[in-house]
Amino acid sequence: MSSAMRKLIPLGNRVLVKKVEPVLKTAGGIYLPDSAKNTQTEGEVVAVGPGARNFEGNLIPIGVSVGDKVLLPEYGGSVLKLGEDEFHLYRDEEILGKFH
């Protein structure tokens, strides 16, 4: 990880994600055609903000943690170039789910 990424702490309910390259070959060695690829992408959470505050001022925690593998929408988020690495910044509610 670049030193620039380690210094970036998302604010509010934002989550910093590094996208994972899609699997292009199955475990059996079969290469997948472009039409078989999913439009949704996966990523790994590398940093999270503290969360958002509700109307009473209480902190609503973010539903993912650093290291979680998450399912991302095809579009959305902000692209950040930190050093030679590319990251994506999403709001917590934009993340579709996490893998266990």
PDB file of N, CA and C in Angstrom:
ATOM      1  N   MET A   1       0.833  -1.186   0.000  1.00  0.00           N
ATOM      2  CA  MET A   1       0.000   0.000   0.000  1.00  0.00           C
ATOM      3  C   MET A   1       0.871   1.241   0.000  1.00  0.00           C
ATOM      4  N   SER A   2       0.404   2.243  -0.680  1.00  0.00           N
ATOM      5  CA  SER A   2       1.182   3.474  -0.741  1.00  0.00           C
ATOM      6  C   SER A   2       1.045   4.252   0.561  1.00  0.00           C
ATOM      7  N   SER A   3       2.043   5.061   0.860  1.00  0.00           N
ATOM      8  CA  SER A   3       1.992   5.856   2.089  1.00  0.00           C
ATOM      9  C   SER A   3       0.905   6.912   2.014  1.00  0.00           C
ATOM     10  N   ALA A   4       0.573   7.389   0.795  1.00  0.00           N
ATOM     11  CA  ALA A   4      -0.488   8.384   0.646  1.00  0.00           C
ATOM     12  C   ALA A   4      -1.832   7.794   1.059  1.00  0.00           C
ATOM     13  N   MET A   5      -2.087   6.519   0.713  1.00  0.00           N
ATOM     14  CA  MET A   5      -3.350   5.888   1.054  1.00  0.00           C
ATOM     15  C   MET A   5      -3.475   5.717   2.559  1.00  0.00           C
ATOM     16  N   ARG A   6      -2.403   5.410   3.239  1.00  0.00           N
ATOM     17  CA  ARG A   6      -2.450   5.211   4.686  1.00  0.00           C
ATOM     18  C   ARG A   6      -2.815   6.496   5.413  1.00  0.00           C
ATOM     19  N   LYS A   7      -2.520   7.639   4.831  1.00  0.00           N
ATOM     20  CA  LYS A   7      -2.808   8.920   5.466  1.00  0.00           C
ATOM     21  C   LYS A   7      -4.235   9.383   5.205  1.00  0.00           C
ATOM     22  N   LEU A   8      -4.912   8.804   4.215  1.00  0.00           N
ATOM     23  CA  LEU A   8      -6.263   9.233   3.876  1.00  0.00           C
ATOM     24  C   LEU A   8      -7.274   8.515   4.761  1.00  0.00           C
ATOM     25  N   ILE A   9      -8.007   9.282   5.538  1.00  0.00           N
ATOM     26  CA  ILE A   9      -9.081   8.747   6.369  1.00  0.00           C
ATOM     27  C   ILE A   9     -10.377   9.353   5.848  1.00  0.00           C
ATOM     28  N   PRO A  10     -11.296   8.524   5.346  1.00  0.00           N
ATOM     29  CA  PRO A  10     -12.556   9.058   4.836  1.00  0.00           C
ATOM     30  C   PRO A  10     -13.343   9.760   5.941  1.00  0.00           C
ATOM     31  N   LEU A  11     -14.093  10.772   5.565  1.00  0.00           N
ATOM     32  CA  LEU A  11     -14.933  11.502   6.511  1.00  0.00           C
ATOM     33  C   LEU A  11     -16.368  11.006   6.429  1.00  0.00           C
ATOM     34  N   GLY A  12     -17.106  11.203   7.498  1.00  0.00           N
ATOM     35  CA  GLY A  12     -18.519  10.846   7.527  1.00  0.00           C
ATOM     36  C   GLY A  12     -18.741   9.368   7.296  1.00  0.00           C
ATOM     37  N   ASN A  13     -19.716   9.067   6.434  1.00  0.00           N
ATOM     38  CA  ASN A  13     -20.064   7.668   6.177  1.00  0.00           C
ATOM     39  C   ASN A  13     -19.436   7.155   4.880  1.00  0.00           C
ATOM     40  N   ARG A  14     -18.240   7.621   4.578  1.00  0.00           N
ATOM     41  CA  ARG A  14     -17.571   7.205   3.346  1.00  0.00           C
ATOM     42  C   ARG A  14     -16.642   6.021   3.595  1.00  0.00           C
ATOM     43  N   VAL A  15     -16.473   5.223   2.528  1.00  0.00           N
ATOM     44  CA  VAL A  15     -15.664   4.007   2.577  1.00  0.00           C
ATOM     45  C   VAL A  15     -14.694   4.034   1.400  1.00  0.00           C
ATOM     46  N   LEU A  16     -13.411   3.822   1.672  1.00  0.00           N
ATOM     47  CA  LEU A  16     -12.387   3.774   0.630  1.00  0.00           C
ATOM     48  C   LEU A  16     -12.171   2.315   0.241  1.00  0.00           C
ATOM     49  N   VAL A  17     -12.303   2.026  -1.059  1.00  0.00           N
ATOM     50  CA  VAL A  17     -12.261   0.654  -1.559  1.00  0.00           C
ATOM     51  C   VAL A  17     -11.235   0.537  -2.676  1.00  0.00           C
ATOM     52  N   LYS A  18     -10.510  -0.561  -2.677  1.00  0.00           N
ATOM     53  CA  LYS A  18      -9.634  -0.904  -3.802  1.00  0.00           C
ATOM     54  C   LYS A  18     -10.333  -2.028  -4.541  1.00  0.00           C
ATOM     55  N   LYS A  19     -10.675  -1.782  -5.816  1.00  0.00           N
ATOM     56  CA  LYS A  19     -11.379  -2.795  -6.594  1.00  0.00           C
ATOM     57  C   LYS A  19     -10.478  -3.986  -6.859  1.00  0.00           C
ATOM     58  N   VAL A  20     -11.105  -5.155  -6.878  1.00  0.00           N
ATOM     59  CA  VAL A  20     -10.411  -6.410  -7.151  1.00  0.00           C
ATOM     60  C   VAL A  20     -10.650  -6.755  -8.617  1.00  0.00           C
ATOM     61  N   GLU A  21      -9.603  -7.174  -9.299  1.00  0.00           N
ATOM     62  CA  GLU A  21      -9.742  -7.553 -10.703  1.00  0.00           C
ATOM     63  C   GLU A  21     -10.708  -8.731 -10.822  1.00  0.00           C
ATOM     64  N   PRO A  22     -11.590  -8.709 -11.841  1.00  0.00           N
ATOM     65  CA  PRO A  22     -12.536  -9.814 -12.000  1.00  0.00           C
ATOM     66  C   PRO A  22     -11.818 -11.105 -12.372  1.00  0.00           C
ATOM     67  N   VAL A  23     -12.418 -12.212 -11.971  1.00  0.00           N
ATOM     68  CA  VAL A  23     -11.859 -13.524 -12.294  1.00  0.00           C
ATOM     69  C   VAL A  23     -12.096 -13.784 -13.776  1.00  0.00           C
ATOM     70  N   LEU A  24     -11.028 -14.014 -14.513  1.00  0.00           N
ATOM     71  CA  LEU A  24     -11.137 -14.237 -15.947  1.00  0.00           C
ATOM     72  C   LEU A  24     -11.038 -15.710 -16.316  1.00  0.00           C
ATOM     73  N   LYS A  25     -10.700 -16.552 -15.326  1.00  0.00           N
ATOM     74  CA  LYS A  25     -10.539 -17.975 -15.591  1.00  0.00           C
ATOM     75  C   LYS A  25     -11.129 -18.755 -14.420  1.00  0.00           C
ATOM     76  N   THR A  26     -11.868 -19.808 -14.720  1.00  0.00           N
ATOM     77  CA  THR A  26     -12.463 -20.631 -13.669  1.00  0.00           C
ATOM     78  C   THR A  26     -11.396 -21.500 -13.018  1.00  0.00           C
ATOM     79  N   ALA A  27     -11.765 -22.134 -11.912  1.00  0.00           N
ATOM     80  CA  ALA A  27     -10.832 -23.022 -11.213  1.00  0.00           C
ATOM     81  C   ALA A  27     -10.402 -24.186 -12.099  1.00  0.00           C
ATOM     82  N   GLY A  28     -11.256 -24.571 -13.046  1.00  0.00           N
ATOM     83  CA  GLY A  28     -10.934 -25.661 -13.962  1.00  0.00           C
ATOM     84  C   GLY A  28     -10.097 -25.231 -15.152  1.00  0.00           C
ATOM     85  N   GLY A  29      -9.758 -23.939 -15.231  1.00  0.00           N
ATOM     86  CA  GLY A  29      -8.902 -23.448 -16.309  1.00  0.00           C
ATOM     87  C   GLY A  29      -9.635 -22.912 -17.517  1.00  0.00           C
ATOM     88  N   ILE A  30     -10.954 -22.759 -17.432  1.00  0.00           N
ATOM     89  CA  ILE A  30     -11.725 -22.252 -18.565  1.00  0.00           C
ATOM     90  C   ILE A  30     -11.753 -20.730 -18.505  1.00  0.00           C
ATOM     91  N   TYR A  31     -11.417 -20.083 -19.625  1.00  0.00           N
ATOM     92  CA  TYR A  31     -11.452 -18.628 -19.698  1.00  0.00           C
ATOM     93  C   TYR A  31     -12.880 -18.158 -19.952  1.00  0.00           C
ATOM     94  N   LEU A  32     -13.298 -17.135 -19.230  1.00  0.00           N
ATOM     95  CA  LEU A  32     -14.657 -16.616 -19.348  1.00  0.00           C
ATOM     96  C   LEU A  32     -14.738 -15.560 -20.442  1.00  0.00           C
ATOM     97  N   PRO A  33     -15.800 -15.600 -21.272  1.00  0.00           N
ATOM     98  CA  PRO A  33     -15.979 -14.551 -22.280  1.00  0.00           C
ATOM     99  C   PRO A  33     -16.475 -13.269 -21.618  1.00  0.00           C
ATOM    100  N   ASP A  34     -16.334 -12.154 -22.314  1.00  0.00           N
ATOM    101  CA  ASP A  34     -16.782 -10.870 -21.775  1.00  0.00           C
ATOM    102  C   ASP A  34     -18.262 -10.888 -21.419  1.00  0.00           C
ATOM    103  N   SER A  35     -19.077 -11.612 -22.192  1.00  0.00           N
ATOM    104  CA  SER A  35     -20.518 -11.641 -21.936  1.00  0.00           C
ATOM    105  C   SER A  35     -20.867 -12.358 -20.633  1.00  0.00           C
ATOM    106  N   ALA A  36     -19.974 -13.177 -20.116  1.00  0.00           N
ATOM    107  CA  ALA A  36     -20.241 -13.914 -18.878  1.00  0.00           C
ATOM    108  C   ALA A  36     -19.850 -13.129 -17.639  1.00  0.00           C
ATOM    109  N   LYS A  37     -19.162 -12.027 -17.819  1.00  0.00           N
ATOM    110  CA  LYS A  37     -18.717 -11.239 -16.672  1.00  0.00           C
ATOM    111  C   LYS A  37     -19.878 -10.446 -16.096  1.00  0.00           C
ATOM    112  N   ASN A  38     -19.889 -10.311 -14.808  1.00  0.00           N
ATOM    113  CA  ASN A  38     -20.923  -9.572 -14.101  1.00  0.00           C
ATOM    114  C   ASN A  38     -20.640  -8.076 -14.200  1.00  0.00           C
ATOM    115  N   THR A  39     -21.700  -7.266 -14.266  1.00  0.00           N
ATOM    116  CA  THR A  39     -21.508  -5.821 -14.320  1.00  0.00           C
ATOM    117  C   THR A  39     -21.189  -5.244 -12.948  1.00  0.00           C
ATOM    118  N   GLN A  40     -21.412  -6.020 -11.900  1.00  0.00           N
ATOM    119  CA  GLN A  40     -21.063  -5.569 -10.564  1.00  0.00           C
ATOM    120  C   GLN A  40     -19.646  -6.015 -10.253  1.00  0.00           C
ATOM    121  N   THR A  41     -18.973  -5.236  -9.464  1.00  0.00           N
ATOM    122  CA  THR A  41     -17.581  -5.540  -9.172  1.00  0.00           C
ATOM    123  C   THR A  41     -17.387  -5.758  -7.679  1.00  0.00           C
ATOM    124  N   GLU A  42     -16.271  -6.364  -7.376  1.00  0.00           N
ATOM    125  CA  GLU A  42     -15.910  -6.613  -5.989  1.00  0.00           C
ATOM    126  C   GLU A  42     -14.741  -5.723  -5.610  1.00  0.00           C
ATOM    127  N   GLY A  43     -14.601  -5.476  -4.328  1.00  0.00           N
ATOM    128  CA  GLY A  43     -13.495  -4.679  -3.842  1.00  0.00           C
ATOM    129  C   GLY A  43     -13.168  -5.042  -2.412  1.00  0.00           C
ATOM    130  N   GLU A  44     -12.057  -4.492  -1.941  1.00  0.00           N
ATOM    131  CA  GLU A  44     -11.646  -4.692  -0.549  1.00  0.00           C
ATOM    132  C   GLU A  44     -11.620  -3.340   0.140  1.00  0.00           C
ATOM    133  N   VAL A  45     -12.236  -3.271   1.304  1.00  0.00           N
ATOM    134  CA  VAL A  45     -12.285  -2.032   2.076  1.00  0.00           C
ATOM    135  C   VAL A  45     -10.900  -1.769   2.662  1.00  0.00           C
ATOM    136  N   VAL A  46     -10.357  -0.573   2.397  1.00  0.00           N
ATOM    137  CA  VAL A  46      -9.035  -0.227   2.915  1.00  0.00           C
ATOM    138  C   VAL A  46      -9.092   0.858   3.991  1.00  0.00           C
ATOM    139  N   ALA A  47     -10.201   1.598   4.073  1.00  0.00           N
ATOM    140  CA  ALA A  47     -10.366   2.608   5.125  1.00  0.00           C
ATOM    141  C   ALA A  47     -11.845   2.963   5.237  1.00  0.00           C
ATOM    142  N   VAL A  48     -12.285   3.303   6.443  1.00  0.00           N
ATOM    143  CA  VAL A  48     -13.675   3.716   6.662  1.00  0.00           C
ATOM    144  C   VAL A  48     -13.706   4.984   7.506  1.00  0.00           C
ATOM    145  N   GLY A  49     -14.727   5.789   7.266  1.00  0.00           N
ATOM    146  CA  GLY A  49     -14.929   6.978   8.078  1.00  0.00           C
ATOM    147  C   GLY A  49     -15.592   6.600   9.394  1.00  0.00           C
ATOM    148  N   PRO A  50     -15.821   7.572  10.257  1.00  0.00           N
ATOM    149  CA  PRO A  50     -16.416   7.294  11.566  1.00  0.00           C
ATOM    150  C   PRO A  50     -17.906   6.977  11.504  1.00  0.00           C
ATOM    151  N   GLY A  51     -18.577   7.355  10.427  1.00  0.00           N
ATOM    152  CA  GLY A  51     -20.015   7.150  10.304  1.00  0.00           C
ATOM    153  C   GLY A  51     -20.724   8.488  10.222  1.00  0.00           C
ATOM    154  N   ALA A  52     -22.018   8.438   9.989  1.00  0.00           N
ATOM    155  CA  ALA A  52     -22.826   9.653   9.889  1.00  0.00           C
ATOM    156  C   ALA A  52     -23.586   9.860  11.192  1.00  0.00           C
ATOM    157  N   ARG A  53     -24.062  11.064  11.393  1.00  0.00           N
ATOM    158  CA  ARG A  53     -24.858  11.374  12.587  1.00  0.00           C
ATOM    159  C   ARG A  53     -26.325  11.499  12.191  1.00  0.00           C
ATOM    160  N   ASN A  54     -27.207  10.987  13.056  1.00  0.00           N
ATOM    161  CA  ASN A  54     -28.640  11.117  12.804  1.00  0.00           C
ATOM    162  C   ASN A  54     -29.129  12.465  13.337  1.00  0.00           C
ATOM    163  N   PHE A  55     -30.438  12.693  13.287  1.00  0.00           N
ATOM    164  CA  PHE A  55     -30.991  13.988  13.697  1.00  0.00           C
ATOM    165  C   PHE A  55     -30.784  14.288  15.176  1.00  0.00           C
ATOM    166  N   GLU A  56     -30.640  13.249  15.990  1.00  0.00           N
ATOM    167  CA  GLU A  56     -30.395  13.450  17.419  1.00  0.00           C
ATOM    168  C   GLU A  56     -28.913  13.645  17.723  1.00  0.00           C
ATOM    169  N   GLY A  57     -28.066  13.520  16.709  1.00  0.00           N
ATOM    170  CA  GLY A  57     -26.632  13.687  16.909  1.00  0.00           C
ATOM    171  C   GLY A  57     -25.892  12.410  17.249  1.00  0.00           C
ATOM    172  N   ASN A  58     -26.610  11.285  17.258  1.00  0.00           N
ATOM    173  CA  ASN A  58     -25.972  10.001  17.549  1.00  0.00           C
ATOM    174  C   ASN A  58     -25.233   9.484  16.322  1.00  0.00           C
ATOM    175  N   LEU A  59     -24.088   8.890  16.542  1.00  0.00           N
ATOM    176  CA  LEU A  59     -23.273   8.359  15.455  1.00  0.00           C
ATOM    177  C   LEU A  59     -23.843   7.030  14.971  1.00  0.00           C
ATOM    178  N   ILE A  60     -24.079   6.933  13.661  1.00  0.00           N
ATOM    179  CA  ILE A  60     -24.537   5.689  13.042  1.00  0.00           C
ATOM    180  C   ILE A  60     -23.301   5.024  12.452  1.00  0.00           C
ATOM    181  N   PRO A  61     -22.887   3.883  13.000  1.00  0.00           N
ATOM    182  CA  PRO A  61     -21.655   3.254  12.522  1.00  0.00           C
ATOM    183  C   PRO A  61     -21.790   2.716  11.103  1.00  0.00           C
ATOM    184  N   ILE A  62     -20.663   2.581  10.442  1.00  0.00           N
ATOM    185  CA  ILE A  62     -20.615   2.050   9.083  1.00  0.00           C
ATOM    186  C   ILE A  62     -20.696   0.524   9.158  1.00  0.00           C
ATOM    187  N   GLY A  63     -21.388  -0.082   8.202  1.00  0.00           N
ATOM    188  CA  GLY A  63     -21.638  -1.518   8.220  1.00  0.00           C
ATOM    189  C   GLY A  63     -20.519  -2.395   7.699  1.00  0.00           C
ATOM    190  N   VAL A  64     -19.400  -1.809   7.300  1.00  0.00           N
ATOM    191  CA  VAL A  64     -18.260  -2.600   6.825  1.00  0.00           C
ATOM    192  C   VAL A  64     -17.016  -2.189   7.594  1.00  0.00           C
ATOM    193  N   SER A  65     -16.017  -3.061   7.573  1.00  0.00           N
ATOM    194  CA  SER A  65     -14.755  -2.801   8.268  1.00  0.00           C
ATOM    195  C   SER A  65     -13.594  -2.962   7.302  1.00  0.00           C
ATOM    196  N   VAL A  66     -12.451  -2.442   7.686  1.00  0.00           N
ATOM    197  CA  VAL A  66     -11.240  -2.590   6.885  1.00  0.00           C
ATOM    198  C   VAL A  66     -10.967  -4.080   6.683  1.00  0.00           C
ATOM    199  N   GLY A  67     -10.691  -4.453   5.439  1.00  0.00           N
ATOM    200  CA  GLY A  67     -10.415  -5.844   5.099  1.00  0.00           C
ATOM    201  C   GLY A  67     -11.613  -6.602   4.562  1.00  0.00           C
ATOM    202  N   ASP A  68     -12.836  -6.063   4.735  1.00  0.00           N
ATOM    203  CA  ASP A  68     -14.030  -6.735   4.214  1.00  0.00           C
ATOM    204  C   ASP A  68     -14.007  -6.750   2.692  1.00  0.00           C
ATOM    205  N   LYS A  69     -14.499  -7.841   2.121  1.00  0.00           N
ATOM    206  CA  LYS A  69     -14.701  -7.951   0.676  1.00  0.00           C
ATOM    207  C   LYS A  69     -16.139  -7.530   0.417  1.00  0.00           C
ATOM    208  N   VAL A  70     -16.332  -6.562  -0.482  1.00  0.00           N
ATOM    209  CA  VAL A  70     -17.654  -5.992  -0.697  1.00  0.00           C
ATOM    210  C   VAL A  70     -18.068  -6.071  -2.163  1.00  0.00           C
ATOM    211  N   LEU A  71     -19.375  -6.034  -2.377  1.00  0.00           N
ATOM    212  CA  LEU A  71     -19.964  -6.011  -3.707  1.00  0.00           C
ATOM    213  C   LEU A  71     -20.311  -4.565  -4.031  1.00  0.00           C
ATOM    214  N   LEU A  72     -19.834  -4.093  -5.179  1.00  0.00           N
ATOM    215  CA  LEU A  72     -19.983  -2.692  -5.556  1.00  0.00           C
ATOM    216  C   LEU A  72     -20.887  -2.552  -6.774  1.00  0.00           C
ATOM    217  N   PRO A  73     -21.579  -1.419  -6.903  1.00  0.00           N
ATOM    218  CA  PRO A  73     -22.386  -1.194  -8.101  1.00  0.00           C
ATOM    219  C   PRO A  73     -21.486  -0.925  -9.306  1.00  0.00           C
ATOM    220  N   GLU A  74     -22.060  -1.099 -10.486  1.00  0.00           N
ATOM    221  CA  GLU A  74     -21.297  -0.867 -11.715  1.00  0.00           C
ATOM    222  C   GLU A  74     -20.853   0.596 -11.813  1.00  0.00           C
ATOM    223  N   TYR A  75     -21.732   1.503 -11.417  1.00  0.00           N
ATOM    224  CA  TYR A  75     -21.420   2.930 -11.482  1.00  0.00           C
ATOM    225  C   TYR A  75     -21.523   3.535 -10.092  1.00  0.00           C
ATOM    226  N   GLY A  76     -20.894   4.678  -9.907  1.00  0.00           N
ATOM    227  CA  GLY A  76     -20.981   5.376  -8.634  1.00  0.00           C
ATOM    228  C   GLY A  76     -19.633   5.494  -7.970  1.00  0.00           C
ATOM    229  N   GLY A  77     -19.604   6.208  -6.888  1.00  0.00           N
ATOM    230  CA  GLY A  77     -18.357   6.417  -6.172  1.00  0.00           C
ATOM    231  C   GLY A  77     -17.481   7.438  -6.877  1.00  0.00           C
ATOM    232  N   SER A  78     -16.433   7.831  -6.206  1.00  0.00           N
ATOM    233  CA  SER A  78     -15.455   8.772  -6.758  1.00  0.00           C
ATOM    234  C   SER A  78     -14.123   8.063  -6.906  1.00  0.00           C
ATOM    235  N   VAL A  79     -13.498   8.235  -8.058  1.00  0.00           N
ATOM    236  CA  VAL A  79     -12.197   7.610  -8.314  1.00  0.00           C
ATOM    237  C   VAL A  79     -11.103   8.494  -7.734  1.00  0.00           C
ATOM    238  N   LEU A  80     -10.191   7.888  -6.979  1.00  0.00           N
ATOM    239  CA  LEU A  80      -9.057   8.603  -6.398  1.00  0.00           C
ATOM    240  C   LEU A  80      -7.774   7.928  -6.842  1.00  0.00           C
ATOM    241  N   LYS A  81      -6.846   8.709  -7.324  1.00  0.00           N
ATOM    242  CA  LYS A  81      -5.530   8.197  -7.699  1.00  0.00           C
ATOM    243  C   LYS A  81      -4.571   8.635  -6.604  1.00  0.00           C
ATOM    244  N   LEU A  82      -4.049   7.671  -5.851  1.00  0.00           N
ATOM    245  CA  LEU A  82      -3.118   7.955  -4.765  1.00  0.00           C
ATOM    246  C   LEU A  82      -1.805   7.266  -5.084  1.00  0.00           C
ATOM    247  N   GLY A  83      -0.833   8.049  -5.480  1.00  0.00           N
ATOM    248  CA  GLY A  83       0.421   7.468  -5.945  1.00  0.00           C
ATOM    249  C   GLY A  83       0.151   6.743  -7.247  1.00  0.00           C
ATOM    250  N   GLU A  84       0.536   5.495  -7.316  1.00  0.00           N
ATOM    251  CA  GLU A  84       0.285   4.694  -8.510  1.00  0.00           C
ATOM    252  C   GLU A  84      -0.967   3.835  -8.371  1.00  0.00           C
ATOM    253  N   ASP A  85      -1.617   3.891  -7.227  1.00  0.00           N
ATOM    254  CA  ASP A  85      -2.790   3.058  -6.964  1.00  0.00           C
ATOM    255  C   ASP A  85      -4.076   3.827  -7.224  1.00  0.00           C
ATOM    256  N   GLU A  86      -5.108   3.095  -7.652  1.00  0.00           N
ATOM    257  CA  GLU A  86      -6.421   3.686  -7.878  1.00  0.00           C
ATOM    258  C   GLU A  86      -7.396   3.134  -6.845  1.00  0.00           C
ATOM    259  N   PHE A  87      -8.131   4.029  -6.205  1.00  0.00           N
ATOM    260  CA  PHE A  87      -9.109   3.666  -5.190  1.00  0.00           C
ATOM    261  C   PHE A  87     -10.441   4.299  -5.553  1.00  0.00           C
ATOM    262  N   HIS A  88     -11.495   3.830  -4.893  1.00  0.00           N
ATOM    263  CA  HIS A  88     -12.831   4.360  -5.113  1.00  0.00           C
ATOM    264  C   HIS A  88     -13.432   4.700  -3.758  1.00  0.00           C
ATOM    265  N   LEU A  89     -14.053   5.867  -3.682  1.00  0.00           N
ATOM    266  CA  LEU A  89     -14.661   6.344  -2.448  1.00  0.00           C
ATOM    267  C   LEU A  89     -16.179   6.269  -2.602  1.00  0.00           C
ATOM    268  N   TYR A  90     -16.818   5.486  -1.750  1.00  0.00           N
ATOM    269  CA  TYR A  90     -18.272   5.297  -1.783  1.00  0.00           C
ATOM    270  C   TYR A  90     -18.874   5.735  -0.463  1.00  0.00           C
ATOM    271  N   ARG A  91     -20.142   6.133  -0.504  1.00  0.00           N
ATOM    272  CA  ARG A  91     -20.899   6.303   0.731  1.00  0.00           C
ATOM    273  C   ARG A  91     -21.305   4.902   1.190  1.00  0.00           C
ATOM    274  N   ASP A  92     -21.443   4.739   2.479  1.00  0.00           N
ATOM    275  CA  ASP A  92     -21.780   3.436   3.061  1.00  0.00           C
ATOM    276  C   ASP A  92     -23.007   2.818   2.392  1.00  0.00           C
ATOM    277  N   GLU A  93     -24.033   3.621   2.146  1.00  0.00           N
ATOM    278  CA  GLU A  93     -25.279   3.080   1.593  1.00  0.00           C
ATOM    279  C   GLU A  93     -25.168   2.692   0.118  1.00  0.00           C
ATOM    280  N   GLU A  94     -24.104   3.101  -0.573  1.00  0.00           N
ATOM    281  CA  GLU A  94     -23.914   2.713  -1.974  1.00  0.00           C
ATOM    282  C   GLU A  94     -23.364   1.292  -2.112  1.00  0.00           C
ATOM    283  N   ILE A  95     -22.730   0.781  -1.082  1.00  0.00           N
ATOM    284  CA  ILE A  95     -22.156  -0.565  -1.128  1.00  0.00           C
ATOM    285  C   ILE A  95     -23.302  -1.573  -1.052  1.00  0.00           C
ATOM    286  N   LEU A  96     -23.319  -2.515  -1.996  1.00  0.00           N
ATOM    287  CA  LEU A  96     -24.445  -3.432  -2.136  1.00  0.00           C
ATOM    288  C   LEU A  96     -24.451  -4.566  -1.122  1.00  0.00           C
ATOM    289  N   GLY A  97     -23.296  -4.977  -0.654  1.00  0.00           N
ATOM    290  CA  GLY A  97     -23.228  -6.075   0.306  1.00  0.00           C
ATOM    291  C   GLY A  97     -21.789  -6.428   0.607  1.00  0.00           C
ATOM    292  N   LYS A  98     -21.620  -7.361   1.549  1.00  0.00           N
ATOM    293  CA  LYS A  98     -20.268  -7.830   1.852  1.00  0.00           C
ATOM    294  C   LYS A  98     -20.262  -9.343   1.879  1.00  0.00           C
ATOM    295  N   PHE A  99     -19.117  -9.909   1.527  1.00  0.00           N
ATOM    296  CA  PHE A  99     -18.956 -11.358   1.469  1.00  0.00           C
ATOM    297  C   PHE A  99     -18.444 -11.872   2.804  1.00  0.00           C
ATOM    298  N   HIS A 100     -18.892 -13.061   3.176  1.00  0.00           N
ATOM    299  CA  HIS A 100     -18.410 -13.701   4.411  1.00  0.00           C
ATOM    300  C   HIS A 100     -17.529 -14.859   4.063  1.00  0.00           C
TER     301      HIS A 100
END
